[in-house]
mmCIF file of C-alpha atoms in Angstrom:
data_model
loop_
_atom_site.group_PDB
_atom_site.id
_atom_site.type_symbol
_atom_site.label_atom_id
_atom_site.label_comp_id
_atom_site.label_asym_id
_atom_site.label_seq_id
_atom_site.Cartn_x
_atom_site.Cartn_y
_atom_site.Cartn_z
ATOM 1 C CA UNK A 1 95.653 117.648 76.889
ATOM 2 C CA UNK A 2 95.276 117.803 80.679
ATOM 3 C CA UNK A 3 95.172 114.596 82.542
ATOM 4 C CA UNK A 4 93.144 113.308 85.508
ATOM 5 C CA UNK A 5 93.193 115.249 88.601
ATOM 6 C CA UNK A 6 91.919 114.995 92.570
ATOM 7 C CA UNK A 7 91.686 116.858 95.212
ATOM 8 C CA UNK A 8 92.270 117.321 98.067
ATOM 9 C CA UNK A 9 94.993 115.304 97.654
ATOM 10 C CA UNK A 10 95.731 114.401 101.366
ATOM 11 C CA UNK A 11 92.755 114.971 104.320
ATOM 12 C CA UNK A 12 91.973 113.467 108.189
ATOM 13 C CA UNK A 13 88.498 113.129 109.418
ATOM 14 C CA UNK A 14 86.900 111.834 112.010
ATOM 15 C CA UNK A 15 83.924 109.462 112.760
ATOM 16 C CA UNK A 16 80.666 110.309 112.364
ATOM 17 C CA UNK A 17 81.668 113.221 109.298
ATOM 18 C CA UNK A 18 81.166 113.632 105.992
ATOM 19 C CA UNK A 19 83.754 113.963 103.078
ATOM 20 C CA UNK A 20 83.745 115.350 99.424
ATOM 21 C CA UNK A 21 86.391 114.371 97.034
ATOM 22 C CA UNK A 22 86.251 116.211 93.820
ATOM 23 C CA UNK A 23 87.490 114.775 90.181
ATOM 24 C CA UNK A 24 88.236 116.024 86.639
ATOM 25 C CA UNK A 25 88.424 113.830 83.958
ATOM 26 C CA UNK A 26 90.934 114.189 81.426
ATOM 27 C CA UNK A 27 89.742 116.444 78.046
ATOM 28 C CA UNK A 28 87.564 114.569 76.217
ATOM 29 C CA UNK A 29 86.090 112.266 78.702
ATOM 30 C CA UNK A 30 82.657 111.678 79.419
ATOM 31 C CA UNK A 31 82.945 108.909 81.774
ATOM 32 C CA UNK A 32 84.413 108.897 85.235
ATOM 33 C CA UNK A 33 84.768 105.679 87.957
ATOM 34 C CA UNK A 34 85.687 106.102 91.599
ATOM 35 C CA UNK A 35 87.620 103.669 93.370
ATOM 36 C CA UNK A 36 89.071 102.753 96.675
ATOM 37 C CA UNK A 37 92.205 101.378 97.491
ATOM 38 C CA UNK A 38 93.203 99.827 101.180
ATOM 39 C CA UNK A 39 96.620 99.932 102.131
ATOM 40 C CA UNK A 40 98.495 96.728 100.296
ATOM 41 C CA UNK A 41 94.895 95.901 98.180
ATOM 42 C CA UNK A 42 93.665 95.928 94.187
ATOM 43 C CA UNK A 43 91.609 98.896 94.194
ATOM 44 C CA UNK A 44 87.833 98.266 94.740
ATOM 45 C CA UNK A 45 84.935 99.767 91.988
ATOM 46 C CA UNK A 46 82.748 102.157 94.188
ATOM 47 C CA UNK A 47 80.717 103.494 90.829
ATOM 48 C CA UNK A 48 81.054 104.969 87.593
ATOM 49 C CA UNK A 49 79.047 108.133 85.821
ATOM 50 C CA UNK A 50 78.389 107.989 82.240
ATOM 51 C CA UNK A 51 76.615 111.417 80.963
ATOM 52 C CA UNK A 52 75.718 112.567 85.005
ATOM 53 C CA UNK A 53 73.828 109.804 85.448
ATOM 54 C CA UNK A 54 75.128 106.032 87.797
ATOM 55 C CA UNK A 55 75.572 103.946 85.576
ATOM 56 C CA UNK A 56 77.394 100.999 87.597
ATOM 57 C CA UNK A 57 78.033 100.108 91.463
ATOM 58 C CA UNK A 58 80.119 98.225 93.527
ATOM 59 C CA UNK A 59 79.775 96.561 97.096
ATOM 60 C CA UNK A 60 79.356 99.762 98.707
ATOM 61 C CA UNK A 61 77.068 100.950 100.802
ATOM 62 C CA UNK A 62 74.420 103.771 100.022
ATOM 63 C CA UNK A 63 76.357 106.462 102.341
ATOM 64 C CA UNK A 64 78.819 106.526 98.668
ATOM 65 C CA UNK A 65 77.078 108.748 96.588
ATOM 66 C CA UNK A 66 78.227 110.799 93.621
ATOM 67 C CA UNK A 67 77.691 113.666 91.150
ATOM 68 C CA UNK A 68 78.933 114.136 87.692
ATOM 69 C CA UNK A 69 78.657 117.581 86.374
ATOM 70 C CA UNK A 70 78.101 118.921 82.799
ATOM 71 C CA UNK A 71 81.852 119.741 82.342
ATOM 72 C CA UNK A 72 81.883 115.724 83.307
ATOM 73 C CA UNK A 73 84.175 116.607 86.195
ATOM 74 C CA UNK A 74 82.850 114.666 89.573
ATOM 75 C CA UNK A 75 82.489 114.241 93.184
ATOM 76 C CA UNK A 76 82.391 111.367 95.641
ATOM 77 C CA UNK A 77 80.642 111.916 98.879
ATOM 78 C CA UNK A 78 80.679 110.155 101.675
ATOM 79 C CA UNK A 79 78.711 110.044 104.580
ATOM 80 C CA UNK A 80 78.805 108.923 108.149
ATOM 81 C CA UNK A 81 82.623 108.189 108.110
ATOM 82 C CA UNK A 82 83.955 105.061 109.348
ATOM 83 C CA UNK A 83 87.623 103.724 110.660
ATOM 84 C CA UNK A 84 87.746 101.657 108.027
ATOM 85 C CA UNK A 85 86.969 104.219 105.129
ATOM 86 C CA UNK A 86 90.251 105.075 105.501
ATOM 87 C CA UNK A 87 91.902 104.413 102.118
ATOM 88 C CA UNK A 88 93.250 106.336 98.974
ATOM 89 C CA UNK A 89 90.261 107.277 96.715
ATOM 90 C CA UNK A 90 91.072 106.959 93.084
ATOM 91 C CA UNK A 91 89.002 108.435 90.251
ATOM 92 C CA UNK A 92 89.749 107.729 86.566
ATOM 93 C CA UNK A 93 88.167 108.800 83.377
ATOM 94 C CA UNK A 94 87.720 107.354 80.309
ATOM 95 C CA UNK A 95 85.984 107.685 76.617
ATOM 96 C CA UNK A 96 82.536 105.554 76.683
ATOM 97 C CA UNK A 97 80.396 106.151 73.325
ATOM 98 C CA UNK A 98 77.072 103.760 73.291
ATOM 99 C CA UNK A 99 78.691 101.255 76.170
ATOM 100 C CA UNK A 100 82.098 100.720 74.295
ATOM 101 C CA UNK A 101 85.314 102.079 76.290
ATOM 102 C CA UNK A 102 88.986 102.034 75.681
ATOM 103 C CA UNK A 103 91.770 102.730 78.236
ATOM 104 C CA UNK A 104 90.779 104.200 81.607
ATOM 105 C CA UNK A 105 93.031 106.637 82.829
ATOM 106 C CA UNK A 106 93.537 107.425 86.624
ATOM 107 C CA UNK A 107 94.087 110.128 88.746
ATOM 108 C CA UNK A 108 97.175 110.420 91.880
ATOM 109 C CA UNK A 109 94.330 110.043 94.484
ATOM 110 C CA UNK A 110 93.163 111.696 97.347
ATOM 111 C CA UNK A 111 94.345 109.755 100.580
ATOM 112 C CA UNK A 112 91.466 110.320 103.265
ATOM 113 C CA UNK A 113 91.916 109.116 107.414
ATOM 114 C CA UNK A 114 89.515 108.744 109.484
ATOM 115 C CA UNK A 115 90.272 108.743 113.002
ATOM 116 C CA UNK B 1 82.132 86.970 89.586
ATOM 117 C CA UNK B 2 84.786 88.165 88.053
ATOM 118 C CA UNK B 3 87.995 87.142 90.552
ATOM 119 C CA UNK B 4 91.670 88.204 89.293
ATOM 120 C CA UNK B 5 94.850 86.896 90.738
ATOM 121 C CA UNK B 6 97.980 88.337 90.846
ATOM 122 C CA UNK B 7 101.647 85.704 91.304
ATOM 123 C CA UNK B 8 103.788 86.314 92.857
ATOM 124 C CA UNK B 9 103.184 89.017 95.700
ATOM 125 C CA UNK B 10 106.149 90.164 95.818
ATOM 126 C CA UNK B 11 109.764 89.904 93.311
ATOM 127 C CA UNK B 12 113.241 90.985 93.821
ATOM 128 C CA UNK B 13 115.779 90.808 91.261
ATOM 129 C CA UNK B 14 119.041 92.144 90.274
ATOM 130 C CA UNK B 15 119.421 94.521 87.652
ATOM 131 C CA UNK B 16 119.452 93.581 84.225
ATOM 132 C CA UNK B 17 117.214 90.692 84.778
ATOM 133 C CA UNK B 18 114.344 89.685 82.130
ATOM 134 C CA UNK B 19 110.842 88.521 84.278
ATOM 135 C CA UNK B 20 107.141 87.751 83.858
ATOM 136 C CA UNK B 21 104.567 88.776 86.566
ATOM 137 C CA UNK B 22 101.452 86.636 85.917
ATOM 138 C CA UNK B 23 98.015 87.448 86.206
ATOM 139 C CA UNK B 24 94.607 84.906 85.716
ATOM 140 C CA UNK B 25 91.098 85.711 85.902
ATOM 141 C CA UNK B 26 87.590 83.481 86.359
ATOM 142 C CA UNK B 27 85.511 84.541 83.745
ATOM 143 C CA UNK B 28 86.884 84.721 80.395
ATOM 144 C CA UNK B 29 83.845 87.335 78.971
ATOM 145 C CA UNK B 30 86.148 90.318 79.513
ATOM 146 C CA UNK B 31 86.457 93.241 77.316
ATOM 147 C CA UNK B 32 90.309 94.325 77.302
ATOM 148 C CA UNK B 33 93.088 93.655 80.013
ATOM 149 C CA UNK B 34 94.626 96.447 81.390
ATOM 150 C CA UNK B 35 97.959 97.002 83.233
ATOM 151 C CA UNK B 36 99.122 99.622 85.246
ATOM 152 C CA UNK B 37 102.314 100.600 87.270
ATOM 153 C CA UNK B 38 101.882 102.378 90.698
ATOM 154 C CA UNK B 39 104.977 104.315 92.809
ATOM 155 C CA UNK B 40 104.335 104.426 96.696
ATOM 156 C CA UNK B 41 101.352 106.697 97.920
ATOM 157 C CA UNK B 42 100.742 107.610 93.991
ATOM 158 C CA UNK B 43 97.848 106.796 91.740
ATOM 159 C CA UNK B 44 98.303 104.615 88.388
ATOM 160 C CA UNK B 45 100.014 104.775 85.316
ATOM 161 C CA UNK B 46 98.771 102.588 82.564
ATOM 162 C CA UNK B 47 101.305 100.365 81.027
ATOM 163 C CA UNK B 48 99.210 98.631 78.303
ATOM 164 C CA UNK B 49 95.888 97.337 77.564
ATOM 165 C CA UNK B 50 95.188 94.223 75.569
ATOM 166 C CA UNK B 51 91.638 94.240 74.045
ATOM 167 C CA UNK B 52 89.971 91.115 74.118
ATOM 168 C CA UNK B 53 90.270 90.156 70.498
ATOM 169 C CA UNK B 54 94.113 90.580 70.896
ATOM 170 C CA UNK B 55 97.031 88.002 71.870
ATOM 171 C CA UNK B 56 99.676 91.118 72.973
ATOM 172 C CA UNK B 57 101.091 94.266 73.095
ATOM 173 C CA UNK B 58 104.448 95.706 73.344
ATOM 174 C CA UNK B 59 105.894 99.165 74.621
ATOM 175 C CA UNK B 60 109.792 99.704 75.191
ATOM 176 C CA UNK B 61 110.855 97.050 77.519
ATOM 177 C CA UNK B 62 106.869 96.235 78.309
ATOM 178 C CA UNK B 63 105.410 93.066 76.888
ATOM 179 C CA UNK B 64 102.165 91.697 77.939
ATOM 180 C CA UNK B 65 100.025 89.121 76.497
ATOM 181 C CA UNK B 66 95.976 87.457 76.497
ATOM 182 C CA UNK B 67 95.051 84.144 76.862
ATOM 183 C CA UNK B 68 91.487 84.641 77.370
ATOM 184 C CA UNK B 69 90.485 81.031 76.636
ATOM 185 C CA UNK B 70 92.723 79.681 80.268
ATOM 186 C CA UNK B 71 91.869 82.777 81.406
ATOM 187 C CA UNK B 72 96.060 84.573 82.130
ATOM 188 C CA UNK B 73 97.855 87.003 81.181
ATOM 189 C CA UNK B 74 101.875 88.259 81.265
ATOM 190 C CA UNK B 75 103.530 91.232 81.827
ATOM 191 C CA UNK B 76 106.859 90.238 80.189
ATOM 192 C CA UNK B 77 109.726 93.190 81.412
ATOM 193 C CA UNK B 78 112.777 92.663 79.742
ATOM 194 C CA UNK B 79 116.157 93.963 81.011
ATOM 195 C CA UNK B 80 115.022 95.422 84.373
ATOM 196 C CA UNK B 81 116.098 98.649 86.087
ATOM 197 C CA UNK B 82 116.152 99.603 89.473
ATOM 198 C CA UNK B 83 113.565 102.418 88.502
ATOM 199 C CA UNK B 84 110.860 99.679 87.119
ATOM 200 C CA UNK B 85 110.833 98.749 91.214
ATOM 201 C CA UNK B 86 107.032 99.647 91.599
ATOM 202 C CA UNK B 87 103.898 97.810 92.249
ATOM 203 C CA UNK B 88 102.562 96.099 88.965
ATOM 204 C CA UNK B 89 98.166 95.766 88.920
ATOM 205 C CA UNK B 90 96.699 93.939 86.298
ATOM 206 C CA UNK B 91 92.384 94.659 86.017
ATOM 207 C CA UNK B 92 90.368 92.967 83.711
ATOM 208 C CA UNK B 93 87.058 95.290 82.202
ATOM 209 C CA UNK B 94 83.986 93.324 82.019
ATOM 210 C CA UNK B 95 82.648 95.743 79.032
ATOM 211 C CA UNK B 96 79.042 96.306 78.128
ATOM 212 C CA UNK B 97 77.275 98.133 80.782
ATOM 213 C CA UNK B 98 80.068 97.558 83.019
ATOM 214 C CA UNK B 99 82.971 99.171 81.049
ATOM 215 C CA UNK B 100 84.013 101.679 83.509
ATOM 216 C CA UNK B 101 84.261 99.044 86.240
ATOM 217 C CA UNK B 102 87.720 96.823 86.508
ATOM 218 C CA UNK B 103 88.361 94.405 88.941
ATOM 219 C CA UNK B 104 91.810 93.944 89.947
ATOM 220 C CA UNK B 105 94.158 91.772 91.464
ATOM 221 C CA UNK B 106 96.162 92.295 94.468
ATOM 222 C CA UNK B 107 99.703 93.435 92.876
ATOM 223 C CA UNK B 108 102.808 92.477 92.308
ATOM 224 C CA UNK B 109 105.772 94.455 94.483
ATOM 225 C CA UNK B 110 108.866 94.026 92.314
ATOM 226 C CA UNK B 111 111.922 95.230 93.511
ATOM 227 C CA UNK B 112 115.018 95.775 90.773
ATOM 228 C CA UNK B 113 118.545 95.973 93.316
ATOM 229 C CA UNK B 114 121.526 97.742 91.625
#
């Protein structure tokens, strides 16, 4: 059974680009949530995907946008990028049948700079 | 809201030593309790998860327990290593529509010193 896994793992941009983090979720899976974590925070809920479709946001704005793919493997874009985007982005999948979920299990990020 | 609160921020303690990292959360209607582990620049490793209808749970050294009526919970780690040093996140899971999204607390940095 393969767990979680990102990439890029590591990546600098700078202002004003655009960035696409990919995901894929751990065999089995059919649900996937992206998060952000700031240097010495909790990680923050961006979204989650339940069957390709949003199913849940955070306090993000609209230049966060996602995909979840048949395979249930995903991607986070973002748009626009500012300083403060900078942060590690964190996906984790988990098993969600009918709204009921166990464990989530994470990925080892990708860490994304902006400059 | 749902608001989760890690104490303390930060623990160092010498090796051998048996500690609880404490955790408390605002609104009670959660679905489990999860906690995780995270090394330095690394993603997280679950540790346990406490569903909503349970009190605790136990894994090697790991203990962690549900109040969900005063709103805490523990993360009991007994005889401690200098390899448990580590950053400890607890993240409650609101369930329902929601159960992909956890809101955590800040962390707690424990250091274990040989």
């Amino acid at each position: 059974e393969t767990g979680v896994t990102q990439s890029p793992t590591h990546l600098i941009k700078t202002r004003g680009q655009q960035v696409t983090l990919r995901c894929s979720s751990q065999s089995g899976h059919n649900t996937v949530s992206w998060y952000q974590q700031a240097l010495g925070q909790g990680p923050q809920f961006i979204f989650q995907y339940y069957r390709e479709e949003e199913n849940g946001r955070g306090n993000f704005p609209p230049r966060f946008s996602g995909l979840q793919f048949p395979n249930y493997s995903s991607e986070l874009n973002v748009n626009a990028l500012e300083l403060d985007d900078s942060a590690l982005y964190l996906c984790a999948s988990s098993s969600g049948v009918g709204g009921i979920t166990g464990e989530l299990f994470f990925g080892e990020g990708s860490r994304l700079t902006v400059l | 809201k749902q608001e989760v609160t890690q104490i303390p921020a930060a623990l160092s303690v010498p090796e051998g030593e048996n500690l609880v990292l404490n955790c408390s959360f605002t609104d009670s209607a959660i679905y489990n309790l999860q906690w995780f582990r995270q090394d330095p620049g690394k993603g997280l490793t679950s540790l346990l998860l406490i569903q909503s209808s349970q009190r605790e749970q136990t894994s090697g050294r790991l203990n962690a327990s549900l109040d969900k009526s005063s709103g805490r919970s523990t993360l009991y780690i007994a005889a401690s290593q200098p390899g448990d040093s580590a950053t400890y996140l607890c993240a409650a899971n609101a369930g329902g529509t929601s159960y992909g999204k956890l809101t955590f607390g800040q962390g707690t940095i424990l250091t274990v010193h040989p």
